mmCIF file of C-alpha atoms in Angstrom:
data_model
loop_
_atom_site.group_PDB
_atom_site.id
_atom_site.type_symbol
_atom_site.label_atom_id
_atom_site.label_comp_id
_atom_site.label_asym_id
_atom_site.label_seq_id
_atom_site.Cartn_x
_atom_site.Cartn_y
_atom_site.Cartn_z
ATOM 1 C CA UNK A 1 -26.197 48.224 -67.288
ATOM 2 C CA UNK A 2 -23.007 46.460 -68.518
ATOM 3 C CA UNK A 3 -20.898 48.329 -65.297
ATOM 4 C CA UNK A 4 -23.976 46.432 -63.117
ATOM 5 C CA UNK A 5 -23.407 43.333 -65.267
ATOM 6 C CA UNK A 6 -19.548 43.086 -64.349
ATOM 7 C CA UNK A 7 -19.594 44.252 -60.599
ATOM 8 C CA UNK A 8 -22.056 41.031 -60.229
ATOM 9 C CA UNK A 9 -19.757 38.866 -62.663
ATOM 10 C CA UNK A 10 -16.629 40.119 -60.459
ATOM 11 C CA UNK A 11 -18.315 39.260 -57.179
ATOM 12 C CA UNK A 12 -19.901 35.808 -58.534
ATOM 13 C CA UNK A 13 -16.045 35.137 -59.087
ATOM 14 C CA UNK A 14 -14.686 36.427 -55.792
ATOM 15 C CA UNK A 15 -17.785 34.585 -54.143
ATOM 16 C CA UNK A 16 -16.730 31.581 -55.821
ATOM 17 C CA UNK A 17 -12.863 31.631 -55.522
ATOM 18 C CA UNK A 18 -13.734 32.472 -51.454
ATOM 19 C CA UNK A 19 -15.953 29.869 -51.638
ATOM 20 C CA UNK A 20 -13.144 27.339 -53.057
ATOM 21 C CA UNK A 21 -10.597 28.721 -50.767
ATOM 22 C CA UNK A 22 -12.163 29.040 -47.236
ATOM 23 C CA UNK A 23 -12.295 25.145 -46.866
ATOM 24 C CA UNK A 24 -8.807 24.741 -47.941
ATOM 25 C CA UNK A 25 -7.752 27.696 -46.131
ATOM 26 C CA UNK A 26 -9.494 26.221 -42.866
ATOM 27 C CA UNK A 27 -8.287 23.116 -43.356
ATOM 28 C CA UNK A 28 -4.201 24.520 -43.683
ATOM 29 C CA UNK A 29 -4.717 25.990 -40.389
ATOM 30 C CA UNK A 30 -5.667 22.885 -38.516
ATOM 31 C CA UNK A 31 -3.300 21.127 -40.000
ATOM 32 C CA UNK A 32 -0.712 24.130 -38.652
ATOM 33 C CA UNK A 33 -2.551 24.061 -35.022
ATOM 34 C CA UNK A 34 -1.795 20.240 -35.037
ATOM 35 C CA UNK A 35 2.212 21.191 -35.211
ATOM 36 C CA UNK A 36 2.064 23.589 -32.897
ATOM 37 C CA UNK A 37 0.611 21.243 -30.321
ATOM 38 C CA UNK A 38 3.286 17.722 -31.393
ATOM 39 C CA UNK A 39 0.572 16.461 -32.839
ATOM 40 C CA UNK A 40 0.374 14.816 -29.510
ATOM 41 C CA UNK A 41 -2.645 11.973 -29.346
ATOM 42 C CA UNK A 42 -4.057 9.110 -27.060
ATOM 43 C CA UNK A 43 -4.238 6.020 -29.142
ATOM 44 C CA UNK A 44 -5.374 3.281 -26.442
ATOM 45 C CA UNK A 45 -5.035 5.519 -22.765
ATOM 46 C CA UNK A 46 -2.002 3.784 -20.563
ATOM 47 C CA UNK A 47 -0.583 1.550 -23.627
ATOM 48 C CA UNK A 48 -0.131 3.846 -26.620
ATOM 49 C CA UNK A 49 -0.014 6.935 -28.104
ATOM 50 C CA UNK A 50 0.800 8.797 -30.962
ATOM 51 C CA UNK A 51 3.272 12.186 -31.872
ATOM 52 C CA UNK A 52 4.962 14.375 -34.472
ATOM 53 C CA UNK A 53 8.603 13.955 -33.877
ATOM 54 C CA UNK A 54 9.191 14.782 -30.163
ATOM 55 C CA UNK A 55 11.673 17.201 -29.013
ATOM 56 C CA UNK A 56 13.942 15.923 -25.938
ATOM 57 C CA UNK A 57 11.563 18.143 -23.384
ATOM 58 C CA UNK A 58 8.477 16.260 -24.601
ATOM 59 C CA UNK A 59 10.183 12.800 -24.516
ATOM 60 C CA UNK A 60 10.931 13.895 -20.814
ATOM 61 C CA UNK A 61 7.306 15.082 -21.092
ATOM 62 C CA UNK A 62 5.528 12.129 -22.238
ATOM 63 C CA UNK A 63 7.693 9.585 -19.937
ATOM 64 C CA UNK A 64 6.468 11.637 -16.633
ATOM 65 C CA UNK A 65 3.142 11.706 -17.391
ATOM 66 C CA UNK A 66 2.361 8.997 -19.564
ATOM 67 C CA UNK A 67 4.694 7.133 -18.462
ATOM 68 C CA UNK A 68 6.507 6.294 -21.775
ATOM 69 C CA UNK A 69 8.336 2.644 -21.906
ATOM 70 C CA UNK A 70 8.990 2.021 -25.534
ATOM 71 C CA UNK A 71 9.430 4.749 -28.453
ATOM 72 C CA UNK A 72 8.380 3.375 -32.008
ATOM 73 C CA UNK A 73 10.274 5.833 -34.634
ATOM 74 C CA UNK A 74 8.973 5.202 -37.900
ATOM 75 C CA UNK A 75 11.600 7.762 -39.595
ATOM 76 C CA UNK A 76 14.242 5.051 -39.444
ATOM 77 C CA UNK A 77 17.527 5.299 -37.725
ATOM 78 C CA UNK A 78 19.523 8.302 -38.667
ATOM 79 C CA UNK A 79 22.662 8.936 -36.791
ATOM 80 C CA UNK A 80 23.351 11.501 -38.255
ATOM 81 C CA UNK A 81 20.727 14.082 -37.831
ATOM 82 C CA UNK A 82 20.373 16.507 -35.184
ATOM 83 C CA UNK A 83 16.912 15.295 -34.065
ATOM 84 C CA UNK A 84 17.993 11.224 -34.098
ATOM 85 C CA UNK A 85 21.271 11.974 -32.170
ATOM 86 C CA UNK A 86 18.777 14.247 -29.740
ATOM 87 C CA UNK A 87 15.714 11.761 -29.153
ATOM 88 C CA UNK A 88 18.784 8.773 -28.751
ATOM 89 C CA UNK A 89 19.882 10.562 -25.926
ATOM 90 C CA UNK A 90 17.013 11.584 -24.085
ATOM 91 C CA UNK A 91 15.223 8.036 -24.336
ATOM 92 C CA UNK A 92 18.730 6.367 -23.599
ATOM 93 C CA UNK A 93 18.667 9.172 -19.966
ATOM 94 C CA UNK A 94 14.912 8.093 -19.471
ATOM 95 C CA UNK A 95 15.670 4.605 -19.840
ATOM 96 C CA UNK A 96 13.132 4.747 -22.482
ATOM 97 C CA UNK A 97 13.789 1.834 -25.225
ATOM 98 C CA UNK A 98 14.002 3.266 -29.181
ATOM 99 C CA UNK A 99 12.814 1.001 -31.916
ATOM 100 C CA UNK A 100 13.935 2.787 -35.304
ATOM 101 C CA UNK A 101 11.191 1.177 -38.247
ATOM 102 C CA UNK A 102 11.770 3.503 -41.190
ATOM 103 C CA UNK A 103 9.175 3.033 -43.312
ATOM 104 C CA UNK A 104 7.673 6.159 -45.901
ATOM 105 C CA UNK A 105 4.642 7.741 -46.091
ATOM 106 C CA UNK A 106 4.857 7.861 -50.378
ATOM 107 C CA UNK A 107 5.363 3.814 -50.032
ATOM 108 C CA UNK A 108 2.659 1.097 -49.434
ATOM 109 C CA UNK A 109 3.951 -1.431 -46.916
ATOM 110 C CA UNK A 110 4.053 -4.822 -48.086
ATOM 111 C CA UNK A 111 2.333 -8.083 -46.025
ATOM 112 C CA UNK A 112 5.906 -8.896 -45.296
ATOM 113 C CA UNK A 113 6.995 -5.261 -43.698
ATOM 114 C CA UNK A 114 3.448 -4.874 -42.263
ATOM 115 C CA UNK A 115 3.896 -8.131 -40.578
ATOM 116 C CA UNK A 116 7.113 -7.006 -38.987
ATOM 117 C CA UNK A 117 5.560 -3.435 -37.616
ATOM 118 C CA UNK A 118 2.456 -5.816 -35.913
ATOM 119 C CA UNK A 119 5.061 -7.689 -34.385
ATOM 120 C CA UNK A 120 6.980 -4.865 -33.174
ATOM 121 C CA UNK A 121 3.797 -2.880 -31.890
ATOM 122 C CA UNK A 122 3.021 -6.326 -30.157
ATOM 123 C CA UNK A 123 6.233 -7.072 -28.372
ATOM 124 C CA UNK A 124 6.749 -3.611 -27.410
ATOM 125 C CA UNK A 125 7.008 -2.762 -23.652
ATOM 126 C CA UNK A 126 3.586 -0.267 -22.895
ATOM 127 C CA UNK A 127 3.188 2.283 -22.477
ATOM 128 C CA UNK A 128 4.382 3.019 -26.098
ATOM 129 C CA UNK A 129 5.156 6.629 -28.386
ATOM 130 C CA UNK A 130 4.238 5.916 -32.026
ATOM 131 C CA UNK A 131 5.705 8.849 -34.168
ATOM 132 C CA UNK A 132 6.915 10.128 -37.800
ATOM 133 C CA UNK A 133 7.772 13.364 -38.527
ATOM 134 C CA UNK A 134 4.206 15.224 -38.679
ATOM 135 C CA UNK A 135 2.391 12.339 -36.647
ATOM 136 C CA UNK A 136 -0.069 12.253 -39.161
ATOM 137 C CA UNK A 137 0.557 9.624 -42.201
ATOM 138 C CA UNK A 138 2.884 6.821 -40.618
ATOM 139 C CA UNK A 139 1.777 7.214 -37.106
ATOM 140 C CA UNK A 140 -1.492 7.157 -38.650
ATOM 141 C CA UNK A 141 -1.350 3.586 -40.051
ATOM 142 C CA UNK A 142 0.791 2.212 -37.478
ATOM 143 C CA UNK A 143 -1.909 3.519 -34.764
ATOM 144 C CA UNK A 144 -4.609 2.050 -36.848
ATOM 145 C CA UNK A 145 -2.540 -1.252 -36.767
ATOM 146 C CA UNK A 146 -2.418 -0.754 -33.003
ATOM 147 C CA UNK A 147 -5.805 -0.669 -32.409
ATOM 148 C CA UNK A 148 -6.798 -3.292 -35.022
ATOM 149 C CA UNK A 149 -4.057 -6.193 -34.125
ATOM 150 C CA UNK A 150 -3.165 -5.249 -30.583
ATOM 151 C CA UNK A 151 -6.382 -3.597 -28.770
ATOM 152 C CA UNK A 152 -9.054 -5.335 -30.497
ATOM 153 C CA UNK A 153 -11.111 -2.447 -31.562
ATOM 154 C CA UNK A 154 -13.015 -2.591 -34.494
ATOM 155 C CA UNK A 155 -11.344 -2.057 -37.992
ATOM 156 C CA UNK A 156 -13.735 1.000 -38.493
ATOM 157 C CA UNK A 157 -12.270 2.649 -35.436
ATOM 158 C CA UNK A 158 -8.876 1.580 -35.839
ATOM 159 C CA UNK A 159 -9.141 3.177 -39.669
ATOM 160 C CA UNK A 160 -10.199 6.397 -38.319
ATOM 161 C CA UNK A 161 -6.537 6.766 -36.980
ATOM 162 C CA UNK A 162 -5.915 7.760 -40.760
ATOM 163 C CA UNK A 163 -7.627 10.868 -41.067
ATOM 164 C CA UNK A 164 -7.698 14.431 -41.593
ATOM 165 C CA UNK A 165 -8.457 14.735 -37.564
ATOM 166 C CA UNK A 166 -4.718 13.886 -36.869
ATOM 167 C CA UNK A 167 -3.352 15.734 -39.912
ATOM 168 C CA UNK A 168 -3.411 12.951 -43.163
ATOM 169 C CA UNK A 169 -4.987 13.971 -46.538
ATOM 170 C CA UNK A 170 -6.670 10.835 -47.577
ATOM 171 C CA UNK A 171 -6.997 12.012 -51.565
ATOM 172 C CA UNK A 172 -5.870 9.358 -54.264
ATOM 173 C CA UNK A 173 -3.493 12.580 -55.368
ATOM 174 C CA UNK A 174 -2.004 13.079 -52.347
ATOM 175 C CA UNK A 175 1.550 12.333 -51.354
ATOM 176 C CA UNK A 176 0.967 9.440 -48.127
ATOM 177 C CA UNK A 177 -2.451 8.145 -50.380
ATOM 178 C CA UNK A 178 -0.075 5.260 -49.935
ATOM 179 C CA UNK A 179 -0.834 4.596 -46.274
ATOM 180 C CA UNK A 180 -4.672 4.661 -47.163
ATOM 181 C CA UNK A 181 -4.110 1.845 -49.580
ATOM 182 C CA UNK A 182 -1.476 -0.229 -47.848
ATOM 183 C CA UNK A 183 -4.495 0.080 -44.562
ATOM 184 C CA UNK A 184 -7.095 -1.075 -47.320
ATOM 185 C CA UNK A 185 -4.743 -4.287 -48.228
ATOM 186 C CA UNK A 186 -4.806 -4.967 -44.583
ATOM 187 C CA UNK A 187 -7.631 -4.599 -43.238
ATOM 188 C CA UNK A 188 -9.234 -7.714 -44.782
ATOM 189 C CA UNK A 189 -6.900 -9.803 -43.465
ATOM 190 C CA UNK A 190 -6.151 -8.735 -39.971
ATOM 191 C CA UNK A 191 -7.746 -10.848 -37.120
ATOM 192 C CA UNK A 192 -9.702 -8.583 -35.469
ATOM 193 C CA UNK A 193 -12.404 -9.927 -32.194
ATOM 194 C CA UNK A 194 -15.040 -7.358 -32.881
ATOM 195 C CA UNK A 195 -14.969 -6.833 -36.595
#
């Protein structure tokens, strides 16, 4: 009876712990399939869309067949990396115009800052690339600005652009929580048609 009593108390556990760990385990992989594919997404088809830092052969890429005007990094200028010095270049070849607005994923944006990306994302020549490192916290509130200030769509759509479909953990815990609450500071406040 008690060798019964722990093969059942064993296997309750291992139920459980697979139980807890499937999800996150599920979830990990996505979040790996979205790397492997640039995290590469339409935002608003023929004026924007959204990327994982590109490599020089998906700048090239992107400008053939989206046709790729403006490139919004949101990593900042950094002249001194590898992948700056390599994504100057190829744009710069492409005629492709680079707009460095380094902004981080752990830091809310202020009304001041926020109001500076809007204007940016307005001004922009289209067909733009939005992108951070992952494509998934940054590019995720700058897209949602997009589609909120500059498309129109409605705040409940644009939101959606932060969210575990394009890679960003929205968990008060978790290290970009920061772009859910800087997009919840906004959101009231941006002029939006179709609210």
């Amino acid at each position: 009876m008690i060798g019964v009593l722990r093969v059942l108390a064993t296997s309750r556990i291992g139920m459980t712990t697979g139980l807890t760990i499937a999800p996150i385990a599920a979830i990990g992989l996505y979040c790996a399939g979205l790397q492997l594919t640039d995290n590469f997404h339409v935002i608003a088809a023929g004026e924007a869309y959204r990327s994982a830092q590109p490599t020089p052969a998906e700048i090239d890429a992107y400008s053939k067949e989206y046709g790729i005007k403006t490139i919004i990094n949101l990593r900042g200028a950094s002249p001194d990396s590898r992948w700056y010095r390599a994504e100057e270049h190829e744009a710069a070849k492409l005629g492709i115009t680079l707009i460095d607005f380094r902004m981080s994923a752990g830091e809310e944006l202020t009304q001041a800052r926020a109001a500076q990306l809007i204007a940016i994302l307005e001004k922009a020549q289209k067909p733009i690339l939005i992108h951070c490192k992952a494509g998934a916290d940054r590019s995720g509130l700058a897209s949602a600005l997009y589609l909120a200030v500059v498309d129109r769509a409605k705040k409940s759509t644009a939101g959606q652009q932060i969210s575990l479909r394009y890679g960003h953990i929205s968990l008060p815990f978790a290290p970009a929580y920061a772009m859910d609450k800087t997009w919840a500071s906004l959101e009231p406040s941006l002029e939006v048609a179709n609210s």
